[in-house]
CSV table of N, CA and C in Angstrom, one decimal:
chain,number,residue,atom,x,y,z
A,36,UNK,N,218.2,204.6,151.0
A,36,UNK,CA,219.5,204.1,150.9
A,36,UNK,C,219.9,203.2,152.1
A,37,UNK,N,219.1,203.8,153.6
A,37,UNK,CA,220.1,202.7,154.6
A,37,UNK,C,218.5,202.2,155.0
A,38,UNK,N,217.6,201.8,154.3
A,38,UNK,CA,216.8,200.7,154.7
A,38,UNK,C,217.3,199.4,154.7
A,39,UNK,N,217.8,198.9,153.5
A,39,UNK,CA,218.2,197.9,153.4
A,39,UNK,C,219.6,197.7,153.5
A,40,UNK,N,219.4,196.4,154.8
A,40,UNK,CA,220.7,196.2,155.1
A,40,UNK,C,221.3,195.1,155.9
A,41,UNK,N,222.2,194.2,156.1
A,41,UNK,CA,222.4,193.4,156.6
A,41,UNK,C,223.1,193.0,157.7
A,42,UNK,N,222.6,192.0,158.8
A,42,UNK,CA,223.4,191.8,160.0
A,42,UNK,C,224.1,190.3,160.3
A,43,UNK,N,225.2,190.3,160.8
A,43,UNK,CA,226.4,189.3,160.8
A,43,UNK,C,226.4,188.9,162.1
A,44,UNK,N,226.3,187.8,162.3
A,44,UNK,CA,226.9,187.2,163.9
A,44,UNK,C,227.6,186.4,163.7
A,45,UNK,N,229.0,186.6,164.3
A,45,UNK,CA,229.8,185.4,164.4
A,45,UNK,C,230.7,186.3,165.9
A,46,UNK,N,231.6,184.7,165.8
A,46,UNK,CA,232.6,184.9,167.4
A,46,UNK,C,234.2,184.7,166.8
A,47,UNK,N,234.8,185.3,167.8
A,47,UNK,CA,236.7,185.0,167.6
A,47,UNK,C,237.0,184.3,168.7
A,48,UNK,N,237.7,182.9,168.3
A,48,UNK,CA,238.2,182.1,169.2
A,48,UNK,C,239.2,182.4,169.7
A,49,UNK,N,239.8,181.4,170.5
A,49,UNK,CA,241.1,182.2,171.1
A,49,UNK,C,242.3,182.3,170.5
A,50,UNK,N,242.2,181.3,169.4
A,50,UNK,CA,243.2,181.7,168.2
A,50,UNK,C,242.6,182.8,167.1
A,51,UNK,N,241.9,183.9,166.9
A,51,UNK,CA,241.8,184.7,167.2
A,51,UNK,C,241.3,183.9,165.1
A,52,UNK,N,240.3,183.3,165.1
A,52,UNK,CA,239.7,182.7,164.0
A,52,UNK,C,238.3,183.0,164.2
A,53,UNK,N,237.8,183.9,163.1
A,53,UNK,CA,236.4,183.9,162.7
A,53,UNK,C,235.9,183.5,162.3
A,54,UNK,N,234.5,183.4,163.1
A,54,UNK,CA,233.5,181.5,162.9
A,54,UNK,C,232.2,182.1,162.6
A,55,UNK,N,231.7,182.5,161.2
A,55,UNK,CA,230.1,182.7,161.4
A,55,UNK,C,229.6,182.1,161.9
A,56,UNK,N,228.4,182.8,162.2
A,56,UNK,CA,227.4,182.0,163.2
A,56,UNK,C,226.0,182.1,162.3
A,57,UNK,N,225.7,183.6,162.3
A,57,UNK,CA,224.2,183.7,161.6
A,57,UNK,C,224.3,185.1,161.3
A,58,UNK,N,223.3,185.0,159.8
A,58,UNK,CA,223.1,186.1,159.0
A,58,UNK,C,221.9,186.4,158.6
A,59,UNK,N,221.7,188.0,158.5
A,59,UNK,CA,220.3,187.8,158.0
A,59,UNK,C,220.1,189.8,157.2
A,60,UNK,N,219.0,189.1,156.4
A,60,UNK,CA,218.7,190.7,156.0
A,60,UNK,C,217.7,191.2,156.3
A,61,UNK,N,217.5,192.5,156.2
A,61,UNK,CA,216.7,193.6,156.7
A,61,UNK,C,216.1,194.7,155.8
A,62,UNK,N,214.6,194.8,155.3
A,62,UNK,CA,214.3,195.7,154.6
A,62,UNK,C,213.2,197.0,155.4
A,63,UNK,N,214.0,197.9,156.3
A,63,UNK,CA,212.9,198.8,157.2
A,63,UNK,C,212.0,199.4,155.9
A,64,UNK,N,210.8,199.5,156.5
A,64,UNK,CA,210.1,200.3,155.7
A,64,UNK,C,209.9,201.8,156.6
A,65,UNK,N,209.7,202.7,156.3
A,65,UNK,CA,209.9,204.0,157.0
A,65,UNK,C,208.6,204.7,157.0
A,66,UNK,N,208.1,204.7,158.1
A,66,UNK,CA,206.6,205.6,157.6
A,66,UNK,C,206.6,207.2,157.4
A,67,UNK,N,205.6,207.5,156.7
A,67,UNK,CA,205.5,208.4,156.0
A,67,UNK,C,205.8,209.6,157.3
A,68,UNK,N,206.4,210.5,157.3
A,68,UNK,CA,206.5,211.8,158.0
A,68,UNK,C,207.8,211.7,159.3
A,69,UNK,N,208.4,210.7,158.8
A,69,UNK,CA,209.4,209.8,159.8
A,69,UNK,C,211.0,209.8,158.6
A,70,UNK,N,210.9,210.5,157.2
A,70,UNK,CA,212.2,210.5,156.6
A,70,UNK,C,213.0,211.2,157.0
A,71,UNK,N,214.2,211.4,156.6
A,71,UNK,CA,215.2,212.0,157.0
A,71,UNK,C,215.5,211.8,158.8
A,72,UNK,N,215.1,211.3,159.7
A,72,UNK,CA,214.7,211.1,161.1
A,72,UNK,C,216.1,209.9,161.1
A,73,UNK,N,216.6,210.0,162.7
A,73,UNK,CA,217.6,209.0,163.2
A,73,UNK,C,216.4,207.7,163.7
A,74,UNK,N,216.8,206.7,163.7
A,74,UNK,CA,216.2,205.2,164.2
A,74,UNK,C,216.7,205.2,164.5
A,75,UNK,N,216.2,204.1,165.3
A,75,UNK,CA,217.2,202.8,166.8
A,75,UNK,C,216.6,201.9,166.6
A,76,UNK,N,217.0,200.4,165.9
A,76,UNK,CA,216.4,199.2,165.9
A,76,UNK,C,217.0,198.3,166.7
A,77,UNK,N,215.9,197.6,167.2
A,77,UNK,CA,216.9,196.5,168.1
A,77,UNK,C,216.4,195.3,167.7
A,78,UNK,N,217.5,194.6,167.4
A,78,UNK,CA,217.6,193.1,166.8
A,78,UNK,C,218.6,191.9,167.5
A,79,UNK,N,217.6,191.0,168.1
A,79,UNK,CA,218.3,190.0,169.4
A,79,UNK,C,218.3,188.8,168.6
A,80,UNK,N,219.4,188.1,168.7
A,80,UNK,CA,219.5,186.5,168.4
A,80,UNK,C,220.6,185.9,169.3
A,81,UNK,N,220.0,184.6,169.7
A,81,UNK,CA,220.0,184.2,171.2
A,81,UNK,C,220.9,182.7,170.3
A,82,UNK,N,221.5,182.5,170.8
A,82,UNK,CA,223.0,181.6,170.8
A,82,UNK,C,222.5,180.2,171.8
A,83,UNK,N,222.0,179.5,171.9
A,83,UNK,CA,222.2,178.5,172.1
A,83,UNK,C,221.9,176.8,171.2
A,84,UNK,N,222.4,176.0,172.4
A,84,UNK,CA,223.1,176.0,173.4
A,84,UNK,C,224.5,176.1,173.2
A,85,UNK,N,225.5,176.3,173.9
A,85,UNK,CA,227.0,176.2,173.3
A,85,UNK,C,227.4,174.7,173.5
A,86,UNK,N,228.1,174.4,172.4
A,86,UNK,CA,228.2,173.2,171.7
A,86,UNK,C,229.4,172.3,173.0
A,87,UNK,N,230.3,173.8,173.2
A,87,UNK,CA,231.3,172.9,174.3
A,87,UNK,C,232.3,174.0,174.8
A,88,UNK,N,233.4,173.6,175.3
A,88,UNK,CA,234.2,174.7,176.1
A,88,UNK,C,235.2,175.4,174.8
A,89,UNK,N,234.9,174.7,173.8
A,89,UNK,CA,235.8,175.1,172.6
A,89,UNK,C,234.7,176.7,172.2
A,90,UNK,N,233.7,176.6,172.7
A,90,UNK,CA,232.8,177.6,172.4
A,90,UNK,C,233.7,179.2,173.1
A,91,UNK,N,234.4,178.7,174.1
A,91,UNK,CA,234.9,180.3,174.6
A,91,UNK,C,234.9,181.5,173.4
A,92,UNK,N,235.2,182.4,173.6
A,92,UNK,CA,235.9,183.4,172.7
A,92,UNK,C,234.8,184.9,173.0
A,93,UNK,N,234.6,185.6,172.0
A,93,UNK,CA,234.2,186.9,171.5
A,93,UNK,C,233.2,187.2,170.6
A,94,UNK,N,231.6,187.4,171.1
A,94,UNK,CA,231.0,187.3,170.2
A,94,UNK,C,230.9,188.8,169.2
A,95,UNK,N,230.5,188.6,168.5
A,95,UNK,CA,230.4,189.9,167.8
A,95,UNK,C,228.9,189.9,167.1
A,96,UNK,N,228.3,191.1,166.6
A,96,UNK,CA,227.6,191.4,165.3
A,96,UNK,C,227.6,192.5,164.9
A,97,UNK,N,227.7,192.1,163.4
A,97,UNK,CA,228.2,193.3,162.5
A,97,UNK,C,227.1,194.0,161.8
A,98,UNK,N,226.5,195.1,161.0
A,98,UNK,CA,225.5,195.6,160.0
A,98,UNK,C,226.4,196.2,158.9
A,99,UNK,N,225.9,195.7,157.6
A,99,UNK,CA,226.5,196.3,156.3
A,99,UNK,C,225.5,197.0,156.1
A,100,UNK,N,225.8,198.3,155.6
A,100,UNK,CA,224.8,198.9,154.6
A,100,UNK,C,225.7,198.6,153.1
A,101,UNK,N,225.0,199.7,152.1
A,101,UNK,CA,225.8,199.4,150.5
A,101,UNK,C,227.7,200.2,151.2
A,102,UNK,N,227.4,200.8,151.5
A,102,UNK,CA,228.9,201.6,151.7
A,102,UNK,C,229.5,201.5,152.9
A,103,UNK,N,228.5,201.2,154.0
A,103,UNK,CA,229.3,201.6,155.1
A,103,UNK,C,228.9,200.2,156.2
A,104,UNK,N,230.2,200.1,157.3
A,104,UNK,CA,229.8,198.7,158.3
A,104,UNK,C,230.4,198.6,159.2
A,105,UNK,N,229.3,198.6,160.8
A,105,UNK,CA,229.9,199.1,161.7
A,105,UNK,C,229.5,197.6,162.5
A,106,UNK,N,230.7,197.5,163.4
A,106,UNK,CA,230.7,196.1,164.3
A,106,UNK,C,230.5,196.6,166.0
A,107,UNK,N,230.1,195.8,166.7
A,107,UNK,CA,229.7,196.4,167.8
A,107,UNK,C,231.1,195.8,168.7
A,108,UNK,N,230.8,196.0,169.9
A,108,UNK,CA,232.0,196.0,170.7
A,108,UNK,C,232.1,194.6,171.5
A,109,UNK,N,231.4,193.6,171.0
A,109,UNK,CA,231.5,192.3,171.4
A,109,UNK,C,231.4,191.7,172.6
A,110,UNK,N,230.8,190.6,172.9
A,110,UNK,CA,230.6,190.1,174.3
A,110,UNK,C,231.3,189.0,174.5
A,111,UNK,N,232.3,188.5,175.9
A,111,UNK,CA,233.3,187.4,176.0
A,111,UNK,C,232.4,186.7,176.9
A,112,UNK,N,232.4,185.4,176.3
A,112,UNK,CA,231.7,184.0,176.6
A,112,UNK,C,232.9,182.8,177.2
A,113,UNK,N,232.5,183.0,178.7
A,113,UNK,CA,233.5,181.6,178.9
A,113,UNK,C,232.5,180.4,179.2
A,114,UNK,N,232.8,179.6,178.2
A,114,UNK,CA,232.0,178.4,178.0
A,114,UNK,C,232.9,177.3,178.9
A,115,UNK,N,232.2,176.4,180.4
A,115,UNK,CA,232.8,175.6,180.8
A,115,UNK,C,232.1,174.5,180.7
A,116,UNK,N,232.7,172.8,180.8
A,116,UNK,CA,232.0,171.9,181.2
A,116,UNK,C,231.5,171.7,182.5
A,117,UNK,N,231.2,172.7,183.7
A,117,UNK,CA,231.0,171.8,184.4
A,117,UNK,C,229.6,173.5,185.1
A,118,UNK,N,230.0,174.2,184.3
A,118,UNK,CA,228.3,175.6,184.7
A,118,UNK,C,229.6,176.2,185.6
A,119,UNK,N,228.1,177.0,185.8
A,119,UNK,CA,228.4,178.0,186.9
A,119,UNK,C,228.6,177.8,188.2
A,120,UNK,N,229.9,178.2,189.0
A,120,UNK,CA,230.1,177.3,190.5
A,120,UNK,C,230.2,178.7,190.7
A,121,UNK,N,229.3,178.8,192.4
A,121,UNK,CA,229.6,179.8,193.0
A,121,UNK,C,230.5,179.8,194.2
A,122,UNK,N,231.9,180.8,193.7
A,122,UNK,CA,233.0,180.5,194.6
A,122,UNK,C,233.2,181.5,196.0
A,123,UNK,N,231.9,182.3,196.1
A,123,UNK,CA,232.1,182.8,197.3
A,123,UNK,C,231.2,182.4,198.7
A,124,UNK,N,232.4,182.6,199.2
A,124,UNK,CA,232.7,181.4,200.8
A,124,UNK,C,232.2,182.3,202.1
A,125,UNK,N,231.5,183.5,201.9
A,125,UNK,CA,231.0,184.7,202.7
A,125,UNK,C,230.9,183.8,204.2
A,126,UNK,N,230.0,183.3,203.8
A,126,UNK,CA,229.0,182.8,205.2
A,126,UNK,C,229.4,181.6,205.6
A,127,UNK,N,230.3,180.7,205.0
A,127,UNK,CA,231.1,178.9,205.1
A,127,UNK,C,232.3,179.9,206.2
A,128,UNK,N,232.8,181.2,206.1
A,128,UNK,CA,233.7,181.8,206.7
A,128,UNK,C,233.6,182.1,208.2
A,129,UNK,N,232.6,183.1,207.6
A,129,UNK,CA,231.7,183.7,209.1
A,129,UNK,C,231.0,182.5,210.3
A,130,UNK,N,230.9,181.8,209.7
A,130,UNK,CA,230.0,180.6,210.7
A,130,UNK,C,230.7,179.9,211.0
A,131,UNK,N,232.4,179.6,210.2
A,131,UNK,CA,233.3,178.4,211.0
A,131,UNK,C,233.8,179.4,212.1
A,132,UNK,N,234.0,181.0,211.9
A,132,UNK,CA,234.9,181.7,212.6
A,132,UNK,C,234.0,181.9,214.1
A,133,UNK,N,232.6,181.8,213.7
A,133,UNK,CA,232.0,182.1,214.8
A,133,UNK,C,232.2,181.1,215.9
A,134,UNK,N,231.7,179.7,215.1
A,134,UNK,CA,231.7,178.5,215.7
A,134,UNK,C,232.7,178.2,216.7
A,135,UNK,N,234.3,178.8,216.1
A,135,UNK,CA,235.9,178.8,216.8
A,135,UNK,C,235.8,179.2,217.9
A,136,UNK,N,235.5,180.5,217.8
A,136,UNK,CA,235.1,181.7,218.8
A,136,UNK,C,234.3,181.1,219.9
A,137,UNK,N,232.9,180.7,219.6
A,137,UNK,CA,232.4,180.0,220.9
A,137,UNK,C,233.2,179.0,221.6
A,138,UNK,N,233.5,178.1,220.7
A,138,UNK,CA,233.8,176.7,221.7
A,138,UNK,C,235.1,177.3,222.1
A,139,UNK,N,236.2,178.2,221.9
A,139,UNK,CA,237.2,178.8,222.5
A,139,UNK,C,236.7,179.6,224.0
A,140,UNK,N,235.7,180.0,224.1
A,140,UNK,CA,235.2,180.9,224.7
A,140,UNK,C,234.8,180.1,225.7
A,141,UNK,N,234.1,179.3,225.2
A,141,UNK,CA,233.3,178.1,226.9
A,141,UNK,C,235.0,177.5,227.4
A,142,UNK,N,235.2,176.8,226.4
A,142,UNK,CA,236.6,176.0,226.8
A,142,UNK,C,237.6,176.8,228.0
A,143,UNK,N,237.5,178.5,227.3
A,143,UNK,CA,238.8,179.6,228.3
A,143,UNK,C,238.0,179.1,229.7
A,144,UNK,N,236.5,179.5,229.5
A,144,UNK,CA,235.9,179.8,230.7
A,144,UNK,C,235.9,178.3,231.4
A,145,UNK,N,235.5,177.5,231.2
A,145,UNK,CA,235.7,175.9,232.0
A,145,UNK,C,237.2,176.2,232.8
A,146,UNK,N,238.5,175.8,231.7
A,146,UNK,CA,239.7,176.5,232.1
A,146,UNK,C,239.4,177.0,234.0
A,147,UNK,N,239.1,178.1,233.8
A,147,UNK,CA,239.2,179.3,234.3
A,147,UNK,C,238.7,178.7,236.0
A,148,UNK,N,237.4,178.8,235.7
A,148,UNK,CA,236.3,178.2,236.9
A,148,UNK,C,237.0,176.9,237.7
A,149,UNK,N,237.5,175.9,236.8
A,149,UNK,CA,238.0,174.9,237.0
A,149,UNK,C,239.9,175.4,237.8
A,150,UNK,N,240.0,176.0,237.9
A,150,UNK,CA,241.8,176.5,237.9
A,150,UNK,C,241.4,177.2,239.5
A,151,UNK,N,240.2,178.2,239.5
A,151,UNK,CA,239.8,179.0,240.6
A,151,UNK,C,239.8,177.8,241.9
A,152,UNK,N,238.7,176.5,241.4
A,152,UNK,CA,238.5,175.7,242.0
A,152,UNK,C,239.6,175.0,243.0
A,153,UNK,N,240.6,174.9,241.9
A,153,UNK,CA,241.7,174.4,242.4
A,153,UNK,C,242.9,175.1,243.9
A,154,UNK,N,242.9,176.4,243.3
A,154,UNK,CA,243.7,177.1,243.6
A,154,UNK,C,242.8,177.7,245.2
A,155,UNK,N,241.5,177.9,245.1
A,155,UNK,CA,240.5,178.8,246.0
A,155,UNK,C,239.2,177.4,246.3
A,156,UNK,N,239.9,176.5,247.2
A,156,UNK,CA,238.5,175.9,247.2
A,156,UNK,C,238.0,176.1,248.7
A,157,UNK,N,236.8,175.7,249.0
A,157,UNK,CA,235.8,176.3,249.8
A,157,UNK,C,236.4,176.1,251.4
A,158,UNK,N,235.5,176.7,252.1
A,158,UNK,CA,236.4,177.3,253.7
A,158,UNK,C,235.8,175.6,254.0
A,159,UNK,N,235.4,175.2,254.2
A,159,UNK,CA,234.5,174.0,254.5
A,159,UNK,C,235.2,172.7,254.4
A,160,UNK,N,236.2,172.6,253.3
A,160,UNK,CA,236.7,171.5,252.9
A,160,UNK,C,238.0,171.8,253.3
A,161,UNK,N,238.9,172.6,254.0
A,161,UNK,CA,239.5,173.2,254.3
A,161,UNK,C,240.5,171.8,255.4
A,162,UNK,N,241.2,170.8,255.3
A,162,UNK,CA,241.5,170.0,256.0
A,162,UNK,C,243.0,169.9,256.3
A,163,UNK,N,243.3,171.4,256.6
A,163,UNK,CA,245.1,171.6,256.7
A,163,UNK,C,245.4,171.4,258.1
A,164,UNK,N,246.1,170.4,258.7
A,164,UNK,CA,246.7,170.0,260.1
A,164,UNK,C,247.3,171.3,261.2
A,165,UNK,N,247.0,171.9,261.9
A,165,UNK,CA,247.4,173.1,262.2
A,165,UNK,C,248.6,172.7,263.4
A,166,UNK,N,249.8,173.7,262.5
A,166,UNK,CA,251.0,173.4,263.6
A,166,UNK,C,251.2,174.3,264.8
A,167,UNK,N,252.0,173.7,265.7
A,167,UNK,CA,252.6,174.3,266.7
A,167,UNK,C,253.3,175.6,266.1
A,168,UNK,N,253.0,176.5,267.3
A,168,UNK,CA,254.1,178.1,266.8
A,168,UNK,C,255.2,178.2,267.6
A,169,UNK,N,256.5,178.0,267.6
A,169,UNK,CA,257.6,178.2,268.3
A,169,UNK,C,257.7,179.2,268.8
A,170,UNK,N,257.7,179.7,269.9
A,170,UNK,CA,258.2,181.0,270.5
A,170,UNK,C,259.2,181.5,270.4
A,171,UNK,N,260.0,182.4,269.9
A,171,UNK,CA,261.3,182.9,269.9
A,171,UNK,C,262.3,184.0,271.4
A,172,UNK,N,262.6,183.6,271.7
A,172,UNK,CA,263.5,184.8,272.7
A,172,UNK,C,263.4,186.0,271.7
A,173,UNK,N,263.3,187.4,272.9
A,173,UNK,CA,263.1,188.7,272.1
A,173,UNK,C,264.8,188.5,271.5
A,174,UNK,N,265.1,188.9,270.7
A,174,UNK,CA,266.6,189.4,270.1
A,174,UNK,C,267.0,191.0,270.0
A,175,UNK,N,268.1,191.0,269.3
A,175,UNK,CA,268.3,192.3,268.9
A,175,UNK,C,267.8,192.8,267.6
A,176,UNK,N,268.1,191.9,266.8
A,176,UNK,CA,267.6,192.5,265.3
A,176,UNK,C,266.2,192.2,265.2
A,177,UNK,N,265.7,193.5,264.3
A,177,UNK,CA,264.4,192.7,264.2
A,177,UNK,C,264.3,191.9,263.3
A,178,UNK,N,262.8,190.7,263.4
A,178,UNK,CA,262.4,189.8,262.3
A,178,UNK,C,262.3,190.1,261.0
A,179,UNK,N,262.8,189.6,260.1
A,179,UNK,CA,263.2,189.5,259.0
A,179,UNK,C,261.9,190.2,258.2
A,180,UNK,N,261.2,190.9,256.7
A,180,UNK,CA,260.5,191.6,256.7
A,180,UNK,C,259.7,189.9,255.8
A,181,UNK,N,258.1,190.1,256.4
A,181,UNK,CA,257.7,189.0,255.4
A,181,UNK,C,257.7,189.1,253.8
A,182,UNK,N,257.7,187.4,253.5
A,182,UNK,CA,257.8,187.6,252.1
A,182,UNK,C,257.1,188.2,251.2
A,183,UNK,N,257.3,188.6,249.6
A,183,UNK,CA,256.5,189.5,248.9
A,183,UNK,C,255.5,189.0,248.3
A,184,UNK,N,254.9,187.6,248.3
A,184,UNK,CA,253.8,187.1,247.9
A,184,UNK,C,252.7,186.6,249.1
A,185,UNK,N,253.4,187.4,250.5
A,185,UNK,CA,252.3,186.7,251.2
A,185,UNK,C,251.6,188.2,250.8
């Protein structure tokens, strides 16, 4: 009774319209000492190429027996014109961030060395005019306390 039987391929577009695609029948023959037993057949049919982006939608395939017909759980196909673009940016991220990081890093430090230079330069080059110290008469009060950045 379920030797013979038939399988249905078609898709649902996104207006939700059923498009055969391909049909076919099937007569198992069952070897001997293998009746009344569960099967598993597997039956592949390969879809190309897709014709265009109108191709999107929902594939399906179905099997009739005489009484009974069961549909499978369908695969969604997004058909574009232009393929498959891969949109992840992992390593275009990590290597601008790194890149940032260094040239920030040398740049602080130049900065830095360069500022020292300025502020701390060598005993040697040292060409400050050295003044006279006025002597003060001792007083009463004492000298004022020095300032807080010397």
């Amino acid at each position: 009774k379920y030797t013979k039987f038939s399988i249905f391929y078609f898709w649902i577009n996104s207006l939700d319209q059923k498009t055969p695609i391909h049909s076919r029948s099937e007569n198992v023959v069952i070897p001997s000492g293998e009746e009344n037993k569960t099967a598993s057949l597997s039956y592949d049919y390969k879809i190309t190429p897709l014709e265009s982006t109108s191709s999107t939608g929902t594939y399906y395939c179905e099997v009739k027996w005489n009484d009974i017909q069961k549909t499978g759980k369908g695969v969604f196909v997004l058909a574009t014109d232009t393929g498959y673009i891969n949109t992840s940016y992992g390593w275009e991220i990590l290597l601008t961030l790194t890149v940032l990081f260094t040239v920030s890093s040398i740049i602080a430090t130049a900065l830095l060395l360069w500022k020292r230079k300025v502020l701390c330069p060598r005993k040697n080059q040292l060409n400050i005019p050295r003044q006279k110290v006025e002597t003060q008469l001792p007083s009463a009060s004492p000298p004022p306390p020095p300032p807080v950045y010397d």
